Amino acid sequence: MGSIVLFGPPGAGKGTQAQRIMEYTHLPQVSTGDMLRAAVKAGTAIGLEAKSYMDRGALVPDDVILGLIKERIEEDDAANGVMFDGFPRTIPQAEALSQLTEITHVLAIDVPDERIVERICGRSTCGTCGTVFHDVFNPVPEDGCGCSQYVEKRRADDTESTVLTRLGAYHEQTSPLASWYEERGLFHRVDGDRAIDEITTDLLNVLQ
Ligand code: AP5
């Protein structure tokens, strides 16, 4: 089996759906956003470079991202492919990726711009297990998160002004990838402006 790409604007639900379809694909989730946040937290050279871009909602330079990806897909758990979440985000990233691993499906979660701010500004994540929640649309259960050690985390870049910059970067630099992958017959679009379960069902149907 090759690798899968989860594609879509910020807040489309890429991370939410990755966590749900992982149990069917058995492919590890590789989120460049999570890798960058871990590097920022650890204070590595990559983290220091990436932070200024992330804080303002701009894309981190391609060479930094590709360095991270090359190392990650050498790891043992990536031998049968991975599920990329938030990567690639530019045509140079997609071109480089095509030399590193076979992509079998690009799953695009379509969400209109006007939904994005409310989704992102209501997001929280469990700091222990990483499960993604939303204050209104997907609240933390009253008896807590599945891992039973819920610690609320909110992202520094989940503010309304940063979201608008991230959305601008998506339209300018990332959305041209849709036709790049369409030309290669790999692109599958699902309507992401629906209930989380319905989207999961559609994504699994595409993969079957
Ligand atoms: P990254 O971490 O990748 O952020 P993003 O693309 O902005 O995407 P998000 O993680 O915000 O959203 P998501 O689609 O995963 O949505 P989620 O499932 O959480 O990137 C952060 C930064 O890192 C970038 O700005 C850039 O600087 C840098 N970066 C990362 N990768 C890079 C790359 N390859 N190249 C260059 N720079 C890079 O859902 C959002 C919320 O909505 C949640 O609260 C969820 O519960 C809720 N929700 C989900 N689905 C639904 C639904 N169907 N209905 C209602 N609510 C829903």
PDB file of C-alpha atoms and ligand atoms in Angstrom:
ATOM      1  CA  MET A   1       0.000   0.000   0.000  1.00  0.00           C
ATOM      2  CA  GLY A   2       1.181   3.569  -0.655  1.00  0.00           C
ATOM      3  CA  SER A   3       0.540   6.774   1.238  1.00  0.00           C
ATOM      4  CA  ILE A   4      -2.574   8.934   1.587  1.00  0.00           C
ATOM      5  CA  VAL A   5      -2.758  12.731   1.664  1.00  0.00           C
ATOM      6  CA  LEU A   6      -5.455  14.529   3.671  1.00  0.00           C
ATOM      7  CA  PHE A   7      -5.981  17.870   1.976  1.00  0.00           C
ATOM      8  CA  GLY A   8      -8.032  20.936   2.837  1.00  0.00           C
ATOM      9  CA  PRO A   9      -8.045  24.414   4.345  1.00  0.00           C
ATOM     10  CA  PRO A  10      -7.096  25.075   7.979  1.00  0.00           C
ATOM     11  CA  GLY A  11      -9.831  23.714  10.225  1.00  0.00           C
ATOM     12  CA  ALA A  12     -11.345  21.498   7.512  1.00  0.00           C
ATOM     13  CA  GLY A  13     -11.131  18.513   9.845  1.00  0.00           C
ATOM     14  CA  LYS A  14      -7.972  16.825   8.512  1.00  0.00           C
ATOM     15  CA  GLY A  15      -6.687  15.950  11.990  1.00  0.00           C
ATOM     16  CA  THR A  16     -10.159  14.909  13.198  1.00  0.00           C
ATOM     17  CA  GLN A  17     -10.650  12.554  10.245  1.00  0.00           C
ATOM     18  CA  ALA A  18      -7.061  11.220  10.368  1.00  0.00           C
ATOM     19  CA  GLN A  19      -7.673   9.996  13.921  1.00  0.00           C
ATOM     20  CA  ARG A  20     -10.862   8.238  12.776  1.00  0.00           C
ATOM     21  CA  ILE A  21      -9.643   6.560   9.598  1.00  0.00           C
ATOM     22  CA  MET A  22      -6.309   5.434  11.057  1.00  0.00           C
ATOM     23  CA  GLU A  23      -7.908   2.354  12.572  1.00  0.00           C
ATOM     24  CA  TYR A  24      -8.988   1.243   9.082  1.00  0.00           C
ATOM     25  CA  THR A  25      -5.906   2.200   7.074  1.00  0.00           C
ATOM     26  CA  HIS A  26      -3.370   1.183   9.759  1.00  0.00           C
ATOM     27  CA  LEU A  27      -1.174   3.962   8.404  1.00  0.00           C
ATOM     28  CA  PRO A  28       0.453   6.337  10.902  1.00  0.00           C
ATOM     29  CA  GLN A  29      -0.689   9.978  10.816  1.00  0.00           C
ATOM     30  CA  VAL A  30       2.133  12.314   9.796  1.00  0.00           C
ATOM     31  CA  SER A  31       1.133  15.902  10.559  1.00  0.00           C
ATOM     32  CA  THR A  32       3.738  18.502   9.646  1.00  0.00           C
ATOM     33  CA  GLY A  33       1.917  20.973  11.915  1.00  0.00           C
ATOM     34  CA  ASP A  34       2.310  18.607  14.911  1.00  0.00           C
ATOM     35  CA  MET A  35       5.961  17.962  14.030  1.00  0.00           C
ATOM     36  CA  LEU A  36       6.661  21.694  13.840  1.00  0.00           C
ATOM     37  CA  ARG A  37       4.879  22.380  17.145  1.00  0.00           C
ATOM     38  CA  ALA A  38       6.970  19.625  18.785  1.00  0.00           C
ATOM     39  CA  ALA A  39      10.141  21.234  17.369  1.00  0.00           C
ATOM     40  CA  VAL A  40       9.068  24.667  18.669  1.00  0.00           C
ATOM     41  CA  LYS A  41       8.386  23.175  22.105  1.00  0.00           C
ATOM     42  CA  ALA A  42      11.747  21.387  22.165  1.00  0.00           C
ATOM     43  CA  GLY A  43      13.526  24.603  21.113  1.00  0.00           C
ATOM     44  CA  THR A  44      15.395  22.950  18.225  1.00  0.00           C
ATOM     45  CA  ALA A  45      16.939  24.986  15.390  1.00  0.00           C
ATOM     46  CA  ILE A  46      14.042  23.971  13.116  1.00  0.00           C
ATOM     47  CA  GLY A  47      11.547  24.987  15.788  1.00  0.00           C
ATOM     48  CA  LEU A  48      13.171  28.400  16.214  1.00  0.00           C
ATOM     49  CA  GLU A  49      13.102  29.012  12.465  1.00  0.00           C
ATOM     50  CA  ALA A  50       9.520  27.758  12.041  1.00  0.00           C
ATOM     51  CA  LYS A  51       8.017  29.684  14.956  1.00  0.00           C
ATOM     52  CA  SER A  52       8.031  33.116  13.342  1.00  0.00           C
ATOM     53  CA  TYR A  53       6.196  31.777  10.281  1.00  0.00           C
ATOM     54  CA  MET A  54       3.660  29.789  12.313  1.00  0.00           C
ATOM     55  CA  ASP A  55       2.915  32.656  14.707  1.00  0.00           C
ATOM     56  CA  ARG A  56       1.824  34.853  11.834  1.00  0.00           C
ATOM     57  CA  GLY A  57       0.026  32.080   9.924  1.00  0.00           C
ATOM     58  CA  ALA A  58       2.476  31.887   7.007  1.00  0.00           C
ATOM     59  CA  LEU A  59       3.831  28.693   5.480  1.00  0.00           C
ATOM     60  CA  VAL A  60       7.199  27.464   6.740  1.00  0.00           C
ATOM     61  CA  PRO A  61       9.811  27.272   3.912  1.00  0.00           C
ATOM     62  CA  ASP A  62       9.719  24.132   1.776  1.00  0.00           C
ATOM     63  CA  ASP A  63      13.304  23.048   2.564  1.00  0.00           C
ATOM     64  CA  VAL A  64      12.554  22.952   6.311  1.00  0.00           C
ATOM     65  CA  ILE A  65       9.396  20.888   5.772  1.00  0.00           C
ATOM     66  CA  LEU A  66      11.038  18.485   3.335  1.00  0.00           C
ATOM     67  CA  GLY A  67      13.926  17.884   5.768  1.00  0.00           C
ATOM     68  CA  LEU A  68      11.391  16.838   8.436  1.00  0.00           C
ATOM     69  CA  ILE A  69       9.440  14.602   6.047  1.00  0.00           C
ATOM     70  CA  LYS A  70      12.495  12.803   4.671  1.00  0.00           C
ATOM     71  CA  GLU A  71      13.562  11.873   8.200  1.00  0.00           C
ATOM     72  CA  ARG A  72      10.056  10.849   9.265  1.00  0.00           C
ATOM     73  CA  ILE A  73       9.359   8.479   6.390  1.00  0.00           C
ATOM     74  CA  GLU A  74      12.622   6.624   7.054  1.00  0.00           C
ATOM     75  CA  GLU A  75      11.174   5.418  10.361  1.00  0.00           C
ATOM     76  CA  ASP A  76      10.097   1.776  10.686  1.00  0.00           C
ATOM     77  CA  ASP A  77       6.376   2.474  11.102  1.00  0.00           C
ATOM     78  CA  ALA A  78       6.318   4.284   7.735  1.00  0.00           C
ATOM     79  CA  ALA A  79       7.489   1.248   5.758  1.00  0.00           C
ATOM     80  CA  ASN A  80       3.995   0.547   4.331  1.00  0.00           C
ATOM     81  CA  GLY A  81       3.100   4.203   3.763  1.00  0.00           C
ATOM     82  CA  VAL A  82       1.689   6.968   5.926  1.00  0.00           C
ATOM     83  CA  MET A  83      -1.293   9.297   6.103  1.00  0.00           C
ATOM     84  CA  PHE A  84      -0.048  12.849   5.521  1.00  0.00           C
ATOM     85  CA  ASP A  85      -2.063  15.538   7.310  1.00  0.00           C
ATOM     86  CA  GLY A  86      -1.299  19.106   6.214  1.00  0.00           C
ATOM     87  CA  PHE A  87       1.450  18.085   3.795  1.00  0.00           C
ATOM     88  CA  PRO A  88       2.155  18.751   0.946  1.00  0.00           C
ATOM     89  CA  ARG A  89       1.058  22.395   0.911  1.00  0.00           C
ATOM     90  CA  THR A  90       2.902  23.730  -2.146  1.00  0.00           C
ATOM     91  CA  ILE A  91       3.633  22.354  -5.598  1.00  0.00           C
ATOM     92  CA  PRO A  92       7.392  22.036  -4.843  1.00  0.00           C
ATOM     93  CA  GLN A  93       6.491  19.972  -1.747  1.00  0.00           C
ATOM     94  CA  ALA A  94       4.238  17.707  -3.860  1.00  0.00           C
ATOM     95  CA  GLU A  95       6.923  17.302  -6.521  1.00  0.00           C
ATOM     96  CA  ALA A  96       9.516  16.350  -3.905  1.00  0.00           C
ATOM     97  CA  LEU A  97       7.063  13.958  -2.241  1.00  0.00           C
ATOM     98  CA  SER A  98       6.416  12.157  -5.529  1.00  0.00           C
ATOM     99  CA  GLN A  99      10.110  11.174  -5.542  1.00  0.00           C
ATOM    100  CA  LEU A 100       9.961   9.820  -1.981  1.00  0.00           C
ATOM    101  CA  THR A 101       6.824   7.643  -1.786  1.00  0.00           C
ATOM    102  CA  GLU A 102       3.852   6.536  -3.872  1.00  0.00           C
ATOM    103  CA  ILE A 103       0.650   8.488  -3.208  1.00  0.00           C
ATOM    104  CA  THR A 104      -2.495   6.428  -3.830  1.00  0.00           C
ATOM    105  CA  HIS A 105      -5.228   8.863  -2.731  1.00  0.00           C
ATOM    106  CA  VAL A 106      -5.527  12.581  -2.045  1.00  0.00           C
ATOM    107  CA  LEU A 107      -8.627  13.043   0.110  1.00  0.00           C
ATOM    108  CA  ALA A 108      -9.811  16.647  -0.035  1.00  0.00           C
ATOM    109  CA  ILE A 109     -12.185  17.866   2.673  1.00  0.00           C
ATOM    110  CA  ASP A 110     -14.093  20.809   1.233  1.00  0.00           C
ATOM    111  CA  VAL A 111     -15.288  23.444   3.702  1.00  0.00           C
ATOM    112  CA  PRO A 112     -16.443  26.966   2.790  1.00  0.00           C
ATOM    113  CA  ASP A 113     -14.333  29.854   4.112  1.00  0.00           C
ATOM    114  CA  GLU A 114     -17.160  31.204   6.269  1.00  0.00           C
ATOM    115  CA  ARG A 115     -17.112  28.045   8.445  1.00  0.00           C
ATOM    116  CA  ILE A 116     -13.376  28.092   9.096  1.00  0.00           C
ATOM    117  CA  VAL A 117     -13.074  30.798  11.769  1.00  0.00           C
ATOM    118  CA  GLU A 118     -15.800  29.296  13.990  1.00  0.00           C
ATOM    119  CA  ARG A 119     -14.251  25.847  13.683  1.00  0.00           C
ATOM    120  CA  ILE A 120     -10.738  26.950  14.552  1.00  0.00           C
ATOM    121  CA  CYS A 121     -11.580  29.424  17.291  1.00  0.00           C
ATOM    122  CA  GLY A 122     -13.609  26.744  19.140  1.00  0.00           C
ATOM    123  CA  ARG A 123     -10.979  24.021  18.910  1.00  0.00           C
ATOM    124  CA  SER A 124      -9.346  22.343  21.893  1.00  0.00           C
ATOM    125  CA  THR A 125      -7.140  19.273  22.031  1.00  0.00           C
ATOM    126  CA  CYS A 126      -6.435  16.797  24.808  1.00  0.00           C
ATOM    127  CA  GLY A 127      -2.826  17.445  25.814  1.00  0.00           C
ATOM    128  CA  THR A 128      -2.477  13.803  26.904  1.00  0.00           C
ATOM    129  CA  CYS A 129      -3.796  11.828  23.909  1.00  0.00           C
ATOM    130  CA  GLY A 130      -4.171  14.480  21.187  1.00  0.00           C
ATOM    131  CA  THR A 131      -7.906  13.957  20.541  1.00  0.00           C
ATOM    132  CA  VAL A 132      -9.404  17.030  18.847  1.00  0.00           C
ATOM    133  CA  PHE A 133     -12.614  18.602  20.215  1.00  0.00           C
ATOM    134  CA  HIS A 134     -14.760  21.648  19.519  1.00  0.00           C
ATOM    135  CA  ASP A 135     -16.558  23.749  22.129  1.00  0.00           C
ATOM    136  CA  VAL A 136     -19.863  23.537  20.210  1.00  0.00           C
ATOM    137  CA  PHE A 137     -19.619  20.945  17.405  1.00  0.00           C
ATOM    138  CA  ASN A 138     -17.675  18.186  19.168  1.00  0.00           C
ATOM    139  CA  PRO A 139     -17.523  18.903  22.908  1.00  0.00           C
ATOM    140  CA  VAL A 140     -15.415  16.981  25.415  1.00  0.00           C
ATOM    141  CA  PRO A 141     -17.748  14.346  26.961  1.00  0.00           C
ATOM    142  CA  GLU A 142     -18.907  15.131  30.499  1.00  0.00           C
ATOM    143  CA  ASP A 143     -16.969  12.191  31.887  1.00  0.00           C
ATOM    144  CA  GLY A 144     -13.825  13.382  30.083  1.00  0.00           C
ATOM    145  CA  CYS A 145     -11.790  12.294  27.124  1.00  0.00           C
ATOM    146  CA  GLY A 146     -11.367   8.607  26.176  1.00  0.00           C
ATOM    147  CA  CYS A 147      -7.863   8.564  27.654  1.00  0.00           C
ATOM    148  CA  SER A 148      -9.330   9.644  31.056  1.00  0.00           C
ATOM    149  CA  GLN A 149      -6.532  12.198  31.562  1.00  0.00           C
ATOM    150  CA  TYR A 150      -7.961  15.167  29.686  1.00  0.00           C
ATOM    151  CA  VAL A 151      -5.799  18.268  29.797  1.00  0.00           C
ATOM    152  CA  GLU A 152      -7.136  21.145  27.695  1.00  0.00           C
ATOM    153  CA  LYS A 153      -4.749  22.592  25.133  1.00  0.00           C
ATOM    154  CA  ARG A 154      -5.428  25.508  22.750  1.00  0.00           C
ATOM    155  CA  ARG A 155      -3.094  26.449  19.910  1.00  0.00           C
ATOM    156  CA  ALA A 156      -1.342  29.824  19.914  1.00  0.00           C
ATOM    157  CA  ASP A 157      -2.184  30.301  16.215  1.00  0.00           C
ATOM    158  CA  ASP A 158      -5.921  29.643  16.660  1.00  0.00           C
ATOM    159  CA  THR A 159      -6.894  33.318  16.761  1.00  0.00           C
ATOM    160  CA  GLU A 160      -9.256  34.976  14.313  1.00  0.00           C
ATOM    161  CA  SER A 161      -6.584  37.204  12.711  1.00  0.00           C
ATOM    162  CA  THR A 162      -4.082  34.354  12.289  1.00  0.00           C
ATOM    163  CA  VAL A 163      -6.772  32.089  10.849  1.00  0.00           C
ATOM    164  CA  LEU A 164      -7.482  34.649   8.131  1.00  0.00           C
ATOM    165  CA  THR A 165      -3.773  34.745   7.200  1.00  0.00           C
ATOM    166  CA  ARG A 166      -3.649  30.909   7.180  1.00  0.00           C
ATOM    167  CA  LEU A 167      -6.695  30.849   4.938  1.00  0.00           C
ATOM    168  CA  GLY A 168      -5.022  33.333   2.570  1.00  0.00           C
ATOM    169  CA  ALA A 169      -1.911  31.120   2.410  1.00  0.00           C
ATOM    170  CA  TYR A 170      -4.156  28.135   1.653  1.00  0.00           C
ATOM    171  CA  HIS A 171      -5.866  29.868  -1.286  1.00  0.00           C
ATOM    172  CA  GLU A 172      -2.650  31.272  -2.753  1.00  0.00           C
ATOM    173  CA  GLN A 173      -0.142  28.478  -2.210  1.00  0.00           C
ATOM    174  CA  THR A 174      -1.978  25.234  -1.401  1.00  0.00           C
ATOM    175  CA  SER A 175      -5.223  25.181  -3.410  1.00  0.00           C
ATOM    176  CA  PRO A 176      -3.337  25.024  -6.782  1.00  0.00           C
ATOM    177  CA  LEU A 177      -2.322  21.524  -5.687  1.00  0.00           C
ATOM    178  CA  ALA A 178      -5.904  20.357  -6.283  1.00  0.00           C
ATOM    179  CA  SER A 179      -5.545  20.534 -10.068  1.00  0.00           C
ATOM    180  CA  TRP A 180      -1.964  19.185  -9.833  1.00  0.00           C
ATOM    181  CA  TYR A 181      -3.333  16.016  -8.187  1.00  0.00           C
ATOM    182  CA  GLU A 182      -6.480  15.962 -10.358  1.00  0.00           C
ATOM    183  CA  GLU A 183      -4.287  15.758 -13.463  1.00  0.00           C
ATOM    184  CA  ARG A 184      -2.655  12.694 -11.916  1.00  0.00           C
ATOM    185  CA  GLY A 185      -6.007  11.019 -11.191  1.00  0.00           C
ATOM    186  CA  LEU A 186      -5.448  10.929  -7.434  1.00  0.00           C
ATOM    187  CA  PHE A 187      -7.819  13.627  -6.187  1.00  0.00           C
ATOM    188  CA  HIS A 188     -11.090  12.803  -4.352  1.00  0.00           C
ATOM    189  CA  ARG A 189     -13.258  15.584  -2.990  1.00  0.00           C
ATOM    190  CA  VAL A 190     -15.747  15.102  -0.125  1.00  0.00           C
ATOM    191  CA  ASP A 191     -18.185  17.643   1.280  1.00  0.00           C
ATOM    192  CA  GLY A 192     -16.725  18.623   4.661  1.00  0.00           C
ATOM    193  CA  ASP A 193     -19.598  20.896   5.658  1.00  0.00           C
ATOM    194  CA  ARG A 194     -21.528  18.078   7.314  1.00  0.00           C
ATOM    195  CA  ALA A 195     -21.505  15.982  10.460  1.00  0.00           C
ATOM    196  CA  ILE A 196     -18.124  14.455  11.335  1.00  0.00           C
ATOM    197  CA  ASP A 197     -19.444  10.844  11.039  1.00  0.00           C
ATOM    198  CA  GLU A 198     -20.859  11.429   7.541  1.00  0.00           C
ATOM    199  CA  ILE A 199     -17.512  12.720   6.322  1.00  0.00           C
ATOM    200  CA  THR A 200     -15.696   9.712   7.789  1.00  0.00           C
ATOM    201  CA  THR A 201     -18.101   7.383   5.953  1.00  0.00           C
ATOM    202  CA  ASP A 202     -17.432   9.138   2.638  1.00  0.00           C
ATOM    203  CA  LEU A 203     -13.659   9.039   3.120  1.00  0.00           C
ATOM    204  CA  LEU A 204     -13.744   5.315   3.908  1.00  0.00           C
ATOM    205  CA  ASN A 205     -15.911   4.708   0.826  1.00  0.00           C
ATOM    206  CA  VAL A 206     -13.280   6.399  -1.324  1.00  0.00           C
ATOM    207  CA  LEU A 207     -10.533   4.267   0.204  1.00  0.00           C
ATOM    208  CA  GLN A 208     -12.466   1.055  -0.354  1.00  0.00           C
TER     209      GLN A 208
HETATM  210  P1  AP5 B   1      -1.387  22.731  10.764  1.00  0.00           P
HETATM  211  O1  AP5 B   1      -1.187  22.267  12.141  1.00  0.00           O
HETATM  212  O2  AP5 B   1      -1.306  21.772   9.657  1.00  0.00           O
HETATM  213  O3  AP5 B   1      -2.764  23.527  10.730  1.00  0.00           O
HETATM  214  P2  AP5 B   1      -3.862  23.706   9.585  1.00  0.00           P
HETATM  215  O4  AP5 B   1      -3.640  23.210   8.227  1.00  0.00           O
HETATM  216  O5  AP5 B   1      -4.131  25.156   9.700  1.00  0.00           O
HETATM  217  O6  AP5 B   1      -4.948  22.762   9.970  1.00  0.00           O
HETATM  218  P3  AP5 B   1      -5.548  22.565  11.341  1.00  0.00           P
HETATM  219  O7  AP5 B   1      -4.764  21.614  12.167  1.00  0.00           O
HETATM  220  O8  AP5 B   1      -5.785  23.929  11.973  1.00  0.00           O
HETATM  221  O9  AP5 B   1      -6.982  21.989  10.959  1.00  0.00           O
HETATM  222  P4  AP5 B   1      -7.515  20.539  10.637  1.00  0.00           P
HETATM  223  O10 AP5 B   1      -7.941  20.480   9.209  1.00  0.00           O
HETATM  224  O11 AP5 B   1      -6.610  19.450  11.124  1.00  0.00           O
HETATM  225  O12 AP5 B   1      -8.846  20.602  11.513  1.00  0.00           O
HETATM  226  P5  AP5 B   1      -9.257  19.839  12.861  1.00  0.00           P
HETATM  227  O13 AP5 B   1      -9.485  18.398  12.613  1.00  0.00           O
HETATM  228  O14 AP5 B   1      -8.332  20.189  13.977  1.00  0.00           O
HETATM  229  O15 AP5 B   1      -0.364  23.912  10.408  1.00  0.00           O
HETATM  230  C1  AP5 B   1      -0.077  24.941  11.356  1.00  0.00           C
HETATM  231  C2  AP5 B   1       1.054  25.820  10.791  1.00  0.00           C
HETATM  232  O16 AP5 B   1       2.261  25.026  10.607  1.00  0.00           O
HETATM  233  C3  AP5 B   1       0.783  26.426   9.398  1.00  0.00           C
HETATM  234  O17 AP5 B   1       0.071  27.651   9.496  1.00  0.00           O
HETATM  235  C4  AP5 B   1       2.217  26.617   8.863  1.00  0.00           C
HETATM  236  O18 AP5 B   1       2.824  27.750   9.437  1.00  0.00           O
HETATM  237  C5  AP5 B   1       2.946  25.392   9.397  1.00  0.00           C
HETATM  238  N1  AP5 B   1       2.914  24.226   8.473  1.00  0.00           N
HETATM  239  C6  AP5 B   1       2.384  22.995   8.730  1.00  0.00           C
HETATM  240  N2  AP5 B   1       2.557  22.153   7.694  1.00  0.00           N
HETATM  241  C7  AP5 B   1       3.229  22.888   6.746  1.00  0.00           C
HETATM  242  C8  AP5 B   1       3.674  22.576   5.429  1.00  0.00           C
HETATM  243  N3  AP5 B   1       3.487  21.365   4.885  1.00  0.00           N
HETATM  244  N4  AP5 B   1       4.310  23.563   4.740  1.00  0.00           N
HETATM  245  C9  AP5 B   1       4.535  24.793   5.273  1.00  0.00           C
HETATM  246  N5  AP5 B   1       4.112  25.147   6.517  1.00  0.00           N
HETATM  247  C10 AP5 B   1       3.468  24.196   7.254  1.00  0.00           C
HETATM  248  O19 AP5 B   1     -10.693  20.539  13.094  1.00  0.00           O
HETATM  249  C11 AP5 B   1     -10.804  21.910  13.432  1.00  0.00           C
HETATM  250  C12 AP5 B   1     -11.938  22.101  14.452  1.00  0.00           C
HETATM  251  O20 AP5 B   1     -13.182  21.838  13.793  1.00  0.00           O
HETATM  252  C13 AP5 B   1     -11.876  21.142  15.637  1.00  0.00           C
HETATM  253  O21 AP5 B   1     -12.299  21.815  16.788  1.00  0.00           O
HETATM  254  C14 AP5 B   1     -12.868  20.005  15.269  1.00  0.00           C
HETATM  255  O22 AP5 B   1     -13.451  19.389  16.412  1.00  0.00           O
HETATM  256  C15 AP5 B   1     -13.889  20.768  14.440  1.00  0.00           C
HETATM  257  N6  AP5 B   1     -14.488  19.959  13.367  1.00  0.00           N
HETATM  258  C16 AP5 B   1     -13.868  19.030  12.584  1.00  0.00           C
HETATM  259  N7  AP5 B   1     -14.733  18.522  11.686  1.00  0.00           N
HETATM  260  C17 AP5 B   1     -15.927  19.155  11.887  1.00  0.00           C
HETATM  261  C18 AP5 B   1     -17.223  19.070  11.278  1.00  0.00           C
HETATM  262  N8  AP5 B   1     -17.476  18.220  10.256  1.00  0.00           N
HETATM  263  N9  AP5 B   1     -18.201  19.864  11.737  1.00  0.00           N
HETATM  264  C19 AP5 B   1     -17.977  20.730  12.777  1.00  0.00           C
HETATM  265  N10 AP5 B   1     -16.772  20.858  13.399  1.00  0.00           N
HETATM  266  C20 AP5 B   1     -15.751  20.079  12.966  1.00  0.00           C
END
